[in-house]
PDB file of C-alpha atoms in Angstrom:
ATOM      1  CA  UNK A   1     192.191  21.806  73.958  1.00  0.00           C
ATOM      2  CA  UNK A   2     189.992  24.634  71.990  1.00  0.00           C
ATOM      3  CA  UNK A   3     190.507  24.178  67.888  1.00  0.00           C
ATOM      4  CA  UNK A   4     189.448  26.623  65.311  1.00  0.00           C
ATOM      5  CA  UNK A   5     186.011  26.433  64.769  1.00  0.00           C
ATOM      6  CA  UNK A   6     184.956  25.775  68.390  1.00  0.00           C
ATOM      7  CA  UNK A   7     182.738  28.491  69.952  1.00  0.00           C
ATOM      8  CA  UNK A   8     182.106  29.203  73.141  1.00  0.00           C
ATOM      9  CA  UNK A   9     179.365  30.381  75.524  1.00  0.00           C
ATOM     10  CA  UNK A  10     178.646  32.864  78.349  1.00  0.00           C
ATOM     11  CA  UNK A  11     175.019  33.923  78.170  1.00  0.00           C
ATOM     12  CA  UNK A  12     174.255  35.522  75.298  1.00  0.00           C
ATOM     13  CA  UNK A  13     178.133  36.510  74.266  1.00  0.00           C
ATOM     14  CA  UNK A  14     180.316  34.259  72.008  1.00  0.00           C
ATOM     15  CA  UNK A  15     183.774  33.310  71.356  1.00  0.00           C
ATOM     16  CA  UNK A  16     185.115  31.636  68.274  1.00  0.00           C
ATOM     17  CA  UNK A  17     188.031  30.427  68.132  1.00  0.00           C
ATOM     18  CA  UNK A  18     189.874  31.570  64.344  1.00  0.00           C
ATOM     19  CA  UNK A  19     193.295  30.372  64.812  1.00  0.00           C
ATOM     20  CA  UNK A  20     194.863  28.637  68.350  1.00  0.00           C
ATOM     21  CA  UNK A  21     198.398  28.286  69.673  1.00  0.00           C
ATOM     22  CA  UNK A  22     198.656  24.888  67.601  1.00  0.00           C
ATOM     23  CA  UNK A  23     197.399  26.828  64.256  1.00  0.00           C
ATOM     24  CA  UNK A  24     200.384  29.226  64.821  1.00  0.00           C
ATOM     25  CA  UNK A  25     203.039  27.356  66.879  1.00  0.00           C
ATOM     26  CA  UNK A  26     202.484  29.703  69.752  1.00  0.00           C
ATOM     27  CA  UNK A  27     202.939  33.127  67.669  1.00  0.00           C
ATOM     28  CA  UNK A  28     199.562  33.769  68.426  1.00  0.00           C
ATOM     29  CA  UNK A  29     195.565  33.249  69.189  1.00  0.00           C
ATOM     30  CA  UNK A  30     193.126  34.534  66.986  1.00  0.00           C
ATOM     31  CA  UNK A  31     189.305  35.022  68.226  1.00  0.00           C
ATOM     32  CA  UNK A  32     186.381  36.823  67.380  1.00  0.00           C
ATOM     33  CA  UNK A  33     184.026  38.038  70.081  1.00  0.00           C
ATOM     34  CA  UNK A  34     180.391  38.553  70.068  1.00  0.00           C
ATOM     35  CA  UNK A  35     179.277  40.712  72.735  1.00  0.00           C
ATOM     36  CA  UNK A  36     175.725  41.613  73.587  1.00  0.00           C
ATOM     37  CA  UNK A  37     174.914  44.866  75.231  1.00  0.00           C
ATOM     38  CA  UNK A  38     175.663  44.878  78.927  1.00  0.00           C
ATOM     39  CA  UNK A  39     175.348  47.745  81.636  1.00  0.00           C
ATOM     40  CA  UNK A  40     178.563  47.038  83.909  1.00  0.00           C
ATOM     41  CA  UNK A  41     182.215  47.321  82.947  1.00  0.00           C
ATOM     42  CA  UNK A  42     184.218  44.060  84.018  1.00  0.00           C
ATOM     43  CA  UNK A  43     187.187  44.371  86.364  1.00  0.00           C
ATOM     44  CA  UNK A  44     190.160  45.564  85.108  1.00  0.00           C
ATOM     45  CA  UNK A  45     193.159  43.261  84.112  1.00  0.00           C
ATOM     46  CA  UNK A  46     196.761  43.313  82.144  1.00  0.00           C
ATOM     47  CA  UNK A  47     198.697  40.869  80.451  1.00  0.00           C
ATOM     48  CA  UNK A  48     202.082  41.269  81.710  1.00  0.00           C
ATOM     49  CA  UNK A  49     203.902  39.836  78.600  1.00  0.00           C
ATOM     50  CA  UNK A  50     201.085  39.715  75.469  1.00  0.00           C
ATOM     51  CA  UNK A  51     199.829  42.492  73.214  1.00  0.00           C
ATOM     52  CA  UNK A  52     196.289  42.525  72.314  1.00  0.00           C
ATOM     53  CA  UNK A  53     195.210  43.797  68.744  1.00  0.00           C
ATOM     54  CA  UNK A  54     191.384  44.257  68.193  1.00  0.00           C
ATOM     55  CA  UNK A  55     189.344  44.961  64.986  1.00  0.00           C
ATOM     56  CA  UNK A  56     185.933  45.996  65.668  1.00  0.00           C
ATOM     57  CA  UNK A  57     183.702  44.693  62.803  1.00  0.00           C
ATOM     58  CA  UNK A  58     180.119  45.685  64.292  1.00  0.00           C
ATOM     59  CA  UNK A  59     178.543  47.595  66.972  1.00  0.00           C
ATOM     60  CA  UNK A  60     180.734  49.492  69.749  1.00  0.00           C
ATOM     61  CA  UNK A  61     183.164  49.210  72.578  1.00  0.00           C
ATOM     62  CA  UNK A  62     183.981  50.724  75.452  1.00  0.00           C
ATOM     63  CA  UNK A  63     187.564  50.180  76.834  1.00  0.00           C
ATOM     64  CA  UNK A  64     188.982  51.867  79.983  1.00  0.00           C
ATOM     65  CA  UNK A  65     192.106  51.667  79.000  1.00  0.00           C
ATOM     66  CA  UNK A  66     195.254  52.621  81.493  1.00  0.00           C
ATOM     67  CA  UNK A  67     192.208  54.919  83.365  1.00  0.00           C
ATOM     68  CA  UNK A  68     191.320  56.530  80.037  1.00  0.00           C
ATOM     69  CA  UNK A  69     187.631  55.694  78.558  1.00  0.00           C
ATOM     70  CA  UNK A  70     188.084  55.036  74.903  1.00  0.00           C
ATOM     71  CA  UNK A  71     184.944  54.154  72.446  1.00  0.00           C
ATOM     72  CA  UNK A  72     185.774  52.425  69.593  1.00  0.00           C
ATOM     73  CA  UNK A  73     182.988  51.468  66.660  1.00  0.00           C
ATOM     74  CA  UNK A  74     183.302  49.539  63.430  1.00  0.00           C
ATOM     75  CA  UNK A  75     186.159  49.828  61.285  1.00  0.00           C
ATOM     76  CA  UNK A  76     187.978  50.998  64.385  1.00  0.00           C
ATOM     77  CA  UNK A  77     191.575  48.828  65.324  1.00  0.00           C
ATOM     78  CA  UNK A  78     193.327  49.061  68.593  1.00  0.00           C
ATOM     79  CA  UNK A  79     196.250  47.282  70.073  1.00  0.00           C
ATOM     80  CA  UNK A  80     196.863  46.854  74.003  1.00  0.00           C
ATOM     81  CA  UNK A  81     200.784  46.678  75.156  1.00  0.00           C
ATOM     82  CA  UNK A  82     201.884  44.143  77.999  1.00  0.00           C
ATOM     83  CA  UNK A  83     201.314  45.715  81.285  1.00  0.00           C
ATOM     84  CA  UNK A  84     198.867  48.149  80.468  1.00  0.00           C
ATOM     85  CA  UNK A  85     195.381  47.900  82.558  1.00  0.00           C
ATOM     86  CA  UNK A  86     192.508  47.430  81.066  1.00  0.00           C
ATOM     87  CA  UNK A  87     188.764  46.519  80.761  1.00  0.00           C
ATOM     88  CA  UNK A  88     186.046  46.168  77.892  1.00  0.00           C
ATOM     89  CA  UNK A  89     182.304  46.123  77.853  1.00  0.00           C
ATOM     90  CA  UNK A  90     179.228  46.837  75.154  1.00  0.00           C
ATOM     91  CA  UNK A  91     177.009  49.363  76.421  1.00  0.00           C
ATOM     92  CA  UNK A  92     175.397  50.630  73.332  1.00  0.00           C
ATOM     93  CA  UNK A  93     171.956  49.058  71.627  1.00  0.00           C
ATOM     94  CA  UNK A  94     173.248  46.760  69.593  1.00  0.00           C
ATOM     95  CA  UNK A  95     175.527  43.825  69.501  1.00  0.00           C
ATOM     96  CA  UNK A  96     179.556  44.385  68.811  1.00  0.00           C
ATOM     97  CA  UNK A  97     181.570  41.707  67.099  1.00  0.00           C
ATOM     98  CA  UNK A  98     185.625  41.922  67.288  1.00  0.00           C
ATOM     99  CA  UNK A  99     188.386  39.963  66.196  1.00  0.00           C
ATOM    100  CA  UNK A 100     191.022  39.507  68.627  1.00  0.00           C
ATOM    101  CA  UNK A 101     194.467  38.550  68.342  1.00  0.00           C
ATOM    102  CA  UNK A 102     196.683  37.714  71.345  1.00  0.00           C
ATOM    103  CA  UNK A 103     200.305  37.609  71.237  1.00  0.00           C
ATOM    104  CA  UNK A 104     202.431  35.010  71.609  1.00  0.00           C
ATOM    105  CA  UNK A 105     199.469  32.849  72.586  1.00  0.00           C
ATOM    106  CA  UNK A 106     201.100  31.392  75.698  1.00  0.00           C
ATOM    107  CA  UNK A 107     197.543  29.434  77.563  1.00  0.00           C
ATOM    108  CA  UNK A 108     195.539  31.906  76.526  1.00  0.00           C
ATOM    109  CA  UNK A 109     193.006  29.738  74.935  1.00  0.00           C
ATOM    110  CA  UNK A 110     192.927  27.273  78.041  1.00  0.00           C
ATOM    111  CA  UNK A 111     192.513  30.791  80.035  1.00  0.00           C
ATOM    112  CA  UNK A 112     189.478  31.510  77.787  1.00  0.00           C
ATOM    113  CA  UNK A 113     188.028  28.081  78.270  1.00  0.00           C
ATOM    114  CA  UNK A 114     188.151  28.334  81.857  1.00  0.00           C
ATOM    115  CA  UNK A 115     186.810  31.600  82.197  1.00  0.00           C
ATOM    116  CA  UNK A 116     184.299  31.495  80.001  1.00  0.00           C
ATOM    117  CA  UNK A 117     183.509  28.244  80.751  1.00  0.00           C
ATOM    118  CA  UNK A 118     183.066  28.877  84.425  1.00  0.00           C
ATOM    119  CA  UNK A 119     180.440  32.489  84.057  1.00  0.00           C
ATOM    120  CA  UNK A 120     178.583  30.589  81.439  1.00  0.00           C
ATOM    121  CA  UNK A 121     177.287  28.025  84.107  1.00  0.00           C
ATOM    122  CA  UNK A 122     177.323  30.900  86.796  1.00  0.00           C
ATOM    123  CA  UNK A 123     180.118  29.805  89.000  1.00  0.00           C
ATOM    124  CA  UNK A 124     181.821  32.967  89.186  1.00  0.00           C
ATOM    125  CA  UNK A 125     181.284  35.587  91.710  1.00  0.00           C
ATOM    126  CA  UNK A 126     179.213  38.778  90.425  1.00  0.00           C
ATOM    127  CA  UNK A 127     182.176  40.960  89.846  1.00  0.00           C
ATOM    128  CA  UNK A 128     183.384  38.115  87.854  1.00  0.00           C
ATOM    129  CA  UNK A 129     186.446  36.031  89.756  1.00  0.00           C
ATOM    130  CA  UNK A 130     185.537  33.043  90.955  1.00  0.00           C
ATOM    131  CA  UNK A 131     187.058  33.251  94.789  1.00  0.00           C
ATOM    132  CA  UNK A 132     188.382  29.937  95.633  1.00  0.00           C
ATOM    133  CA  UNK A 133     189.343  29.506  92.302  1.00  0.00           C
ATOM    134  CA  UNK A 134     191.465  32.742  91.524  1.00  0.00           C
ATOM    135  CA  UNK A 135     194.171  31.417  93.594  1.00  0.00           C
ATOM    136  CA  UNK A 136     195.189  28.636  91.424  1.00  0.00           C
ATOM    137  CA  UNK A 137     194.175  30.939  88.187  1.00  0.00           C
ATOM    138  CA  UNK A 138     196.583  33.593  89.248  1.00  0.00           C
ATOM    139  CA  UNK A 139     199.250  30.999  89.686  1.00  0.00           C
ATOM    140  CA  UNK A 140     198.120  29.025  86.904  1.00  0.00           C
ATOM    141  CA  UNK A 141     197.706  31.861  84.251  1.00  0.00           C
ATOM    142  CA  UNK A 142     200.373  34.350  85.704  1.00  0.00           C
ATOM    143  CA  UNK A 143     201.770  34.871  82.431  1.00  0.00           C
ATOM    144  CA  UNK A 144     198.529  34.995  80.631  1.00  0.00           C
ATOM    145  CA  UNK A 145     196.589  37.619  82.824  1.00  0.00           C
ATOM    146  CA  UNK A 146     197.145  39.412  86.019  1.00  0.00           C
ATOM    147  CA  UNK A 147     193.812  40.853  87.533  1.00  0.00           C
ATOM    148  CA  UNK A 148     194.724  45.047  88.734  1.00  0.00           C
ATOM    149  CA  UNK A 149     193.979  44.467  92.868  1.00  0.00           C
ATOM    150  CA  UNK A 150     195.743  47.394  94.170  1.00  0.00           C
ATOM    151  CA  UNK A 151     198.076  45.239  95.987  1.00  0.00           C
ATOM    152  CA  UNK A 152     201.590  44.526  94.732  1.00  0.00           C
ATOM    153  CA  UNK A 153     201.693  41.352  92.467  1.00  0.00           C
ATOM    154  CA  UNK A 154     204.521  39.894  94.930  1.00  0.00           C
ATOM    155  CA  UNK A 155     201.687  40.217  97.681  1.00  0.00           C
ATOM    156  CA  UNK A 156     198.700  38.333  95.504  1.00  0.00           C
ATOM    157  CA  UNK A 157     201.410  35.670  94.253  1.00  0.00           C
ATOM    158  CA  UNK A 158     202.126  34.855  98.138  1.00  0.00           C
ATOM    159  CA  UNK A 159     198.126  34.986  98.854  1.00  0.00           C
ATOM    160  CA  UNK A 160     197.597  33.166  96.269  1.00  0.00           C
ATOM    161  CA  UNK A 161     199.984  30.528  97.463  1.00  0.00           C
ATOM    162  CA  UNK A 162     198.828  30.329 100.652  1.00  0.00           C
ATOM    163  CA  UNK A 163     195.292  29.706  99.052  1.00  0.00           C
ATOM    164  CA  UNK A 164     195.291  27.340  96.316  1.00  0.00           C
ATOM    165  CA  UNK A 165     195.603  24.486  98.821  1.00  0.00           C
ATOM    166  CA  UNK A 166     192.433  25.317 100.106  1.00  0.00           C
ATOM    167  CA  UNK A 167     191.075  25.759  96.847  1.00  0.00           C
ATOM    168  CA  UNK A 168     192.337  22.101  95.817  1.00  0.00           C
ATOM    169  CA  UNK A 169     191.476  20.467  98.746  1.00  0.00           C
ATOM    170  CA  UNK A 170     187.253  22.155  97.734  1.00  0.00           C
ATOM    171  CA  UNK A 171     187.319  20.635  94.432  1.00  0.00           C
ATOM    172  CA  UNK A 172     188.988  23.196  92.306  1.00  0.00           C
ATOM    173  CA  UNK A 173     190.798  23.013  89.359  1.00  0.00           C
ATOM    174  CA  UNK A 174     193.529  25.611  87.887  1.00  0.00           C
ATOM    175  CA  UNK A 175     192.176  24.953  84.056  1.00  0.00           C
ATOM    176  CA  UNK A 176     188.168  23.782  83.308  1.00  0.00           C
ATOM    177  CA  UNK A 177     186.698  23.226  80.518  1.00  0.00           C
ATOM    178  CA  UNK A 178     183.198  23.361  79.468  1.00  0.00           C
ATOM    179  CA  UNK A 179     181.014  20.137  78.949  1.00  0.00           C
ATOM    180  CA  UNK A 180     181.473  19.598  74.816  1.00  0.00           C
ATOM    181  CA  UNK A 181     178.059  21.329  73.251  1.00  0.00           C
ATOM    182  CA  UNK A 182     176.696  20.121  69.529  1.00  0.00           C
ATOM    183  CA  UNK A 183     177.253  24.044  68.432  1.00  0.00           C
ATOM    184  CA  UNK A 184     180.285  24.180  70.351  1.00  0.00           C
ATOM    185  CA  UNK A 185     183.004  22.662  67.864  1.00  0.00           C
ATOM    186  CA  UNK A 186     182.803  20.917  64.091  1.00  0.00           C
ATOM    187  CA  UNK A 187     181.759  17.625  64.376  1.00  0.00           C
ATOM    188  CA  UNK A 188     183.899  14.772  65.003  1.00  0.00           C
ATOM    189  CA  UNK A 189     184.854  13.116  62.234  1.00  0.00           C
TER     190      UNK A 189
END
């Protein structure tokens, strides 16, 4: 279970963790993001029953936001309603650092340390879902995140079904989280 202070990895981007579901009693998760330039934009997701309210402190983001490209730089605060679609990626020159508060925070933070977790030792796929695993993520995160397919959610809920077994039975696991790093959280007391 992440706890304020703990950071972690995916290549060169970061995520703190400011305040967690346990900080707040569930009203919300508080992050800040570090995000080094990249080229490609991430696939698009929602959260079918969170907002999302982001302060960009540094640098610049791009977010495609409902099918609408929005570029946001520092100083700059934006909020993301349940349902809508979105992505987010850094293409400028120079790093971009956001807070990022989810809310309520639901799993959110287990979500984080699985996903991040998971592209930071390269186990995901290139477009960034890990494919045996995204079975028991959509059913294990369902209220958390929703990835946009273009199929009805009733139809990737029943796939998804149908696959987790499979995904079980190859060693997969509906949460992960990373190996414990010296940078990664305060030390133990």
């Amino acid at each position: 279970m992440a706890r304020s202070g703990d950071t972690l990895h995916m290549g060169a981007d970061r995520l703190t963790f400011l305040a967690t579901a346990a900080d707040t009693d569930g009203a919300y998760l508080e992050v800040e993001v570090d995000y080094a330039s990249a080229a490609h934009m991430p696939p698009a997701h929602y959260h079918p029953k969170q907002t999302e309210l982001f302060r960009v402190q540094s640098g610049q983001i791009n977010v495609r936001l409902d099918g609408t490209l929005h570029t946001y730089s520092a100083g700059a605060e934006f909020h993301i309603p349940p349902g809508v679609a979105h992505s987010m990626w850094n293409d400028g020159p120079e790093r971009t650092r956001m807070t990022w508060r989810v809310t309520p925070a639901y799993r959110t933070e287990q979500l984080f340390e699985t996903l991040w977790g998971l592209a930071g030792e390269g186990r995901l796929r290139p477009d960034g879902t890990p494919f045996l695993q995204m079975p028991l993520l959509a059913l294990g995160f369902r209220d958390e995140y929703r990835a946009v397919t273009g199929r009805p959610h009733a139809v990737d809920m029943a796939l998804s079904t149908l696959l987790a077994p499979v995904g079980l039975a190859c060693g997969y696991r509906p949460t992960y989280r990373p190996p414990q790093r010296a940078d990664q959280s305060r030390a133990a007391a």
